[in-house]
């Protein structure tokens, strides 16, 4: 059996479980029939996820917190499983028009949320501070970056990229941002968003943060980068048509580049 705090163990009982291997998180995610246990090293993001999830309980479809414990190194967040399926599952990928419409609605649901009492801020000032820490502590995985971010036609190194990001900060349109609006983090059911998960970077930030990462996630899921299976029918204007806005390619590029340092 897993080595867990006594309180968490009492809440999960002896039910069967599997280890979730989807996504790129450094945490361990354990799936029970009706619960999820997320184990991760104690960090600002792990604390933020617990805090923002509680704050969002009556505002958006997020998991319900069942228990939260910490030891000297790790945090243990036990929550309910959200209904539906990940946005990157085969049945949604086969219908890009419907998928992008649901994702656009999911973005707009975030933007309509009142942020006046939001307990977490992830604006550019905060994100660039975090990025600086990652660069200074050699925590940036350049091998996981987009092909043209670093190297001959890109930035020399993460420090060079950070300098560019600091010198080219765009004007922000502050809303409630998921912070990692990628397809595996958005659950869909009955034609709409049924759950947002992985909320460690959720808080007040520029709306284009989520647009950029959603756009990148759509591109790579449709071109088969993650699953090895490519899908037809998606074009780059589709998301913006559903949102009813013109793409701001400068801000999209900026936030994709910023994410390279995380």
Coordinates of N, CA, C and O in Angstrom, one line a residue, residues 16-112:
X16 N -9.3 0.2 -4.9 CA -8.4 0.0 -5.9 C -8.0 1.3 -6.6 O -8.8 2.3 -6.6
X17 N -6.8 1.4 -7.2 CA -6.4 2.6 -7.8 C -5.4 2.3 -9.0 O -4.9 1.2 -9.1
X18 N -5.2 3.3 -9.8 CA -4.2 3.3 -10.8 C -3.4 4.6 -10.8 O -3.9 5.6 -10.3
X19 N -2.2 4.5 -11.3 CA -1.4 5.7 -11.4 C -1.6 6.4 -12.8 O -1.5 5.7 -13.8
X20 N -1.9 7.7 -12.8 CA -2.2 8.4 -14.0 C -0.9 8.8 -14.7 O 0.0 9.3 -14.0
X21 N -0.8 8.5 -16.0 CA 0.5 8.8 -16.7 C 0.3 9.8 -17.8 O 1.2 10.1 -18.5
X22 N -0.9 10.4 -17.8 CA -1.2 11.5 -18.8 C -0.7 12.8 -18.4 O -0.8 13.1 -17.2
X23 N -0.1 13.6 -19.3 CA 0.3 14.9 -18.9 C 1.8 14.9 -18.6 O 2.5 13.9 -18.6
X24 N 2.3 16.1 -18.3 CA 3.8 16.3 -18.1 C 4.1 16.8 -16.7 O 5.1 17.3 -16.4
X25 N 3.2 16.6 -15.8 CA 3.4 17.1 -14.4 C 4.4 16.3 -13.7 O 4.6 15.1 -13.9
X26 N 5.1 17.0 -12.8 CA 6.1 16.3 -11.9 C 5.4 15.6 -10.7 O 6.1 14.9 -10.0
X27 N 4.2 15.8 -10.5 CA 3.5 15.2 -9.4 C 3.1 13.7 -9.7 O 3.1 13.3 -10.8
X28 N 2.8 13.0 -8.6 CA 2.2 11.7 -8.8 C 0.7 11.8 -8.6 O 0.2 12.3 -7.6
X29 N -0.1 11.3 -9.6 CA -1.5 11.4 -9.5 C -2.1 10.0 -9.5 O -1.8 9.2 -10.4
X30 N -2.9 9.7 -8.4 CA -3.4 8.4 -8.2 C -4.9 8.4 -8.3 O -5.6 9.2 -7.7
X31 N -5.4 7.6 -9.2 CA -6.9 7.7 -9.5 C -7.6 6.5 -8.8 O -7.3 5.4 -9.0
X32 N -8.6 6.9 -8.0 CA -9.5 5.9 -7.4 C -10.8 6.0 -8.2 O -11.0 6.8 -9.1
X33 N -11.8 5.2 -7.8 CA -13.0 5.2 -8.5 C -13.7 6.6 -8.5 O -14.2 7.0 -9.6
X34 N -13.7 7.2 -7.4 CA -14.4 8.5 -7.3 C -13.6 9.6 -6.7 O -14.0 10.7 -6.4
X35 N -12.3 9.4 -6.6 CA -11.4 10.3 -5.9 C -10.1 10.4 -6.7 O -9.7 9.5 -7.5
X36 N -9.3 11.4 -6.5 CA -8.0 11.6 -7.0 C -7.0 12.1 -5.9 O -7.4 13.0 -5.2
X37 N -5.9 11.5 -5.8 CA -4.9 11.9 -4.8 C -3.7 12.4 -5.6 O -3.1 11.7 -6.4
X38 N -3.3 13.7 -5.4 CA -2.2 14.3 -6.0 C -1.1 14.5 -5.0 O -1.3 15.2 -4.0
X39 N 0.0 13.9 -5.3 CA 1.2 14.0 -4.4 C 2.3 14.7 -5.1 O 2.7 14.4 -6.2
X40 N 2.8 15.8 -4.4 CA 3.8 16.6 -5.1 C 4.7 17.2 -4.0 O 4.3 17.3 -2.9
X41 N 5.9 17.6 -4.4 CA 6.8 18.3 -3.5 C 6.2 19.6 -3.1 O 5.5 20.3 -3.9
X42 N 6.3 20.0 -1.9 CA 5.8 21.2 -1.4 C 6.4 22.4 -2.1 O 7.6 22.5 -2.3
X43 N 5.5 23.2 -2.6 CA 5.9 24.4 -3.4 C 4.8 25.4 -3.4 O 3.7 25.2 -2.9
X44 N 5.1 26.6 -4.0 CA 4.1 27.6 -4.0 C 2.9 27.1 -4.9 O 1.8 27.4 -4.6
X45 N 3.2 26.4 -5.9 CA 2.1 25.9 -6.8 C 1.2 24.9 -6.1 O 0.0 24.9 -6.2
X46 N 1.8 24.0 -5.3 CA 1.0 23.0 -4.5 C 0.1 23.7 -3.5 O -1.0 23.3 -3.3
X47 N 0.6 24.7 -2.9 CA -0.1 25.5 -1.9 C -1.2 26.3 -2.6 O -2.4 26.4 -2.2
X48 N -0.9 26.9 -3.8 CA -1.8 27.6 -4.5 C -3.0 26.8 -5.0 O -4.2 27.2 -5.0
X49 N -2.7 25.5 -5.4 CA -3.7 24.7 -6.0 C -4.8 24.4 -4.9 O -6.0 24.4 -5.2
X50 N -4.4 24.1 -3.7 CA -5.3 23.8 -2.6 C -6.1 25.1 -2.3 O -7.4 25.0 -2.2
X51 N -5.5 26.2 -2.3 CA -6.2 27.5 -1.9 C -7.2 27.9 -3.0 O -8.3 28.2 -2.7
X52 N -6.8 27.8 -4.3 CA -7.6 28.3 -5.4 C -8.8 27.3 -5.6 O -9.9 27.7 -6.0
X53 N -8.5 26.0 -5.4 CA -9.6 25.1 -5.6 C -10.7 25.3 -4.5 O -11.9 25.2 -4.9
X54 N -10.4 25.6 -3.3 CA -11.4 26.0 -2.3 C -12.2 27.2 -2.7 O -13.4 27.3 -2.6
X55 N -11.4 28.2 -3.2 CA -12.1 29.5 -3.6 C -13.0 29.3 -4.8 O -14.0 30.0 -4.8
X56 N -12.7 28.4 -5.6 CA -13.5 28.2 -6.9 C -14.7 27.3 -6.7 O -15.5 27.1 -7.6
X57 N -14.9 26.7 -5.5 CA -16.0 25.7 -5.3 C -17.3 26.1 -5.9 O -18.0 25.3 -6.5
X58 N -17.8 27.3 -5.6 CA -19.1 27.7 -6.0 C -19.1 28.6 -7.3 O -20.1 29.2 -7.6
X59 N -17.9 28.6 -8.0 CA -17.8 29.5 -9.1 C -17.6 28.8 -10.4 O -18.1 29.2 -11.4
X60 N -16.8 27.7 -10.4 CA -16.5 27.0 -11.6 C -16.5 25.5 -11.3 O -16.3 25.0 -10.2
X61 N -16.6 24.6 -12.4 CA -16.6 23.2 -12.2 C -15.1 22.7 -11.9 O -14.4 22.4 -12.9
X62 N -14.8 22.6 -10.7 CA -13.4 22.2 -10.2 C -13.6 21.0 -9.2 O -14.7 20.9 -8.7
X63 N -12.6 20.2 -9.0 CA -12.8 19.2 -8.0 C -13.1 19.7 -6.6 O -12.7 20.8 -6.3
X64 N -13.8 18.9 -5.8 CA -14.0 19.3 -4.4 C -12.9 18.8 -3.6 O -12.5 17.6 -3.7
X65 N -12.4 19.6 -2.7 CA -11.3 19.2 -1.8 C -11.8 18.3 -0.7 O -12.7 18.6 0.0
X66 N -11.3 17.1 -0.6 CA -11.7 16.1 0.4 C -10.7 16.1 1.6 O -11.0 15.7 2.7
X67 N -9.4 16.4 1.3 CA -8.4 16.4 2.3 C -7.1 17.0 1.8 O -6.8 16.9 0.6
X68 N -6.3 17.6 2.7 CA -5.1 18.2 2.3 C -4.1 18.0 3.5 O -4.4 18.5 4.6
X69 N -3.0 17.4 3.3 CA -2.0 17.1 4.3 C -0.6 17.4 3.8 O -0.4 17.3 2.6
X70 N 0.3 17.7 4.7 CA 1.7 17.9 4.3 C 2.6 17.2 5.3 O 2.3 17.1 6.5
X71 N 3.8 16.7 4.8 CA 4.8 16.3 5.7 C 6.0 17.2 5.4 O 5.9 18.3 4.9
X72 N 7.2 16.8 5.7 CA 8.4 17.7 5.6 C 8.7 18.1 4.1 O 9.2 19.1 3.8
X73 N 8.3 17.2 3.2 CA 8.7 17.4 1.8 C 7.5 17.4 0.9 O 7.6 18.1 -0.2
X74 N 6.5 16.7 1.1 CA 5.4 16.5 0.2 C 4.1 17.0 0.7 O 3.8 17.1 1.9
X75 N 3.2 17.4 -0.3 CA 1.8 17.7 0.0 C 0.9 16.6 -0.6 O 1.3 16.0 -1.6
X76 N -0.2 16.4 0.0 CA -1.1 15.3 -0.4 C -2.5 16.0 -0.5 O -3.2 16.3 0.5
X77 N -3.0 16.2 -1.8 CA -4.2 16.8 -2.0 C -5.2 15.7 -2.5 O -5.0 15.1 -3.6
X78 N -6.2 15.4 -1.7 CA -7.3 14.5 -2.1 C -8.5 15.2 -2.5 O -9.0 16.1 -1.8
X79 N -9.0 14.9 -3.7 CA -10.1 15.6 -4.3 C -11.1 14.6 -5.0 O -10.7 13.5 -5.3
X80 N -12.2 15.1 -5.3 CA -13.2 14.3 -6.1 C -12.7 14.3 -7.6 O -12.0 15.2 -8.0
X81 N -13.1 13.2 -8.3 CA -12.9 13.2 -9.7 C -13.9 14.0 -10.4 O -15.1 13.9 -10.1
X82 N -13.5 14.8 -11.4 CA -14.5 15.6 -12.2 C -15.1 14.7 -13.2 O -14.5 13.7 -13.7
X83 N -16.4 14.9 -13.6 CA -17.0 14.1 -14.6 C -16.5 14.4 -16.0 O -15.8 15.4 -16.2
X84 N -16.8 13.5 -16.9 CA -16.4 13.8 -18.3 C -15.1 13.1 -18.6 O -14.5 12.3 -17.9
X85 N -14.6 13.6 -19.8 CA -13.3 13.0 -20.3 C -12.4 14.2 -20.7 O -12.8 15.3 -21.0
X86 N -11.1 13.9 -20.8 CA -10.1 14.9 -21.2 C -10.4 15.4 -22.6 O -10.9 14.6 -23.5
X87 N -10.1 16.7 -22.8 CA -10.4 17.3 -24.1 C -9.6 16.7 -25.3 O -9.9 16.8 -26.4
X88 N -8.5 15.9 -24.9 CA -7.7 15.3 -26.0 C -8.1 13.9 -26.3 O -7.3 13.2 -27.0
X89 N -9.2 13.4 -25.8 CA -9.6 12.0 -26.1 C -10.0 12.0 -27.6 O -10.4 12.9 -28.2
X90 N -10.0 10.8 -28.1 CA -10.2 10.5 -29.5 C -11.6 11.1 -30.0 O -11.6 11.7 -31.1
X91 N -12.6 10.9 -29.2 CA -13.9 11.3 -29.7 C -14.0 12.8 -29.9 O -14.7 13.3 -30.8
X92 N -13.3 13.6 -29.1 CA -13.3 15.0 -29.2 C -12.4 15.5 -30.3 O -12.7 16.4 -31.1
X93 N -11.2 14.8 -30.4 CA -10.3 15.2 -31.5 C -10.8 15.0 -32.9 O -10.4 15.6 -33.8
X94 N -11.8 14.0 -33.0 CA -12.4 13.8 -34.3 C -13.4 14.8 -34.7 O -13.9 14.8 -35.9
X95 N -13.7 15.7 -33.8 CA -14.7 16.8 -34.1 C -14.1 18.1 -33.7 O -14.5 18.7 -32.7
X96 N -13.2 18.7 -34.5 CA -12.5 19.9 -34.1 C -13.4 21.1 -33.9 O -13.2 22.0 -33.1
X97 N -14.5 21.2 -34.7 CA -15.4 22.3 -34.6 C -16.1 22.3 -33.2 O -16.1 23.3 -32.5
X98 N -16.5 21.1 -32.8 CA -17.2 21.0 -31.5 C -16.2 21.2 -30.4 O -16.4 21.9 -29.4
X99 N -15.0 20.6 -30.5 CA -14.0 20.7 -29.5 C -13.6 22.2 -29.3 O -13.5 22.7 -28.1
X100 N -13.3 22.9 -30.3 CA -12.8 24.3 -30.2 C -14.0 25.2 -29.6 O -13.7 26.1 -28.9
X101 N -15.2 24.9 -30.0 CA -16.3 25.6 -29.4 C -16.4 25.4 -27.9 O -16.6 26.4 -27.1
X102 N -16.2 24.2 -27.4 CA -16.3 23.9 -26.0 C -15.1 24.5 -25.2 O -15.2 25.1 -24.1
X103 N -13.9 24.5 -25.9 CA -12.7 25.1 -25.2 C -12.9 26.6 -25.2 O -12.5 27.2 -24.2
X104 N -13.5 27.2 -26.2 CA -13.7 28.7 -26.2 C -14.7 29.0 -25.1 O -14.5 30.0 -24.4
X105 N -15.7 28.2 -24.9 CA -16.6 28.5 -23.8 C -15.9 28.3 -22.5 O -16.2 29.1 -21.5
X106 N -15.0 27.3 -22.4 CA -14.3 27.2 -21.1 C -13.4 28.4 -20.8 O -13.3 28.7 -19.6
X107 N -12.8 28.9 -21.8 CA -12.0 30.2 -21.6 C -12.9 31.3 -21.2 O -12.6 32.0 -20.2
X108 N -14.0 31.5 -21.8 CA -14.9 32.6 -21.5 C -15.5 32.4 -20.1 O -15.8 33.4 -19.4
X109 N -15.7 31.2 -19.6 CA -16.2 30.9 -18.2 C -15.2 31.5 -17.2 O -15.5 32.0 -16.2
X110 N -13.9 31.2 -17.5 CA -12.9 31.8 -16.6 C -12.9 33.3 -16.6 O -12.8 33.9 -15.6
X111 N -13.0 33.9 -17.8 CA -12.9 35.3 -17.9 C -14.1 36.0 -17.2 O -14.0 37.2 -16.8
X112 N -15.2 35.4 -17.2 CA -16.4 35.9 -16.6 C -16.4 35.8 -15.1 O -17.3 36.4 -14.4

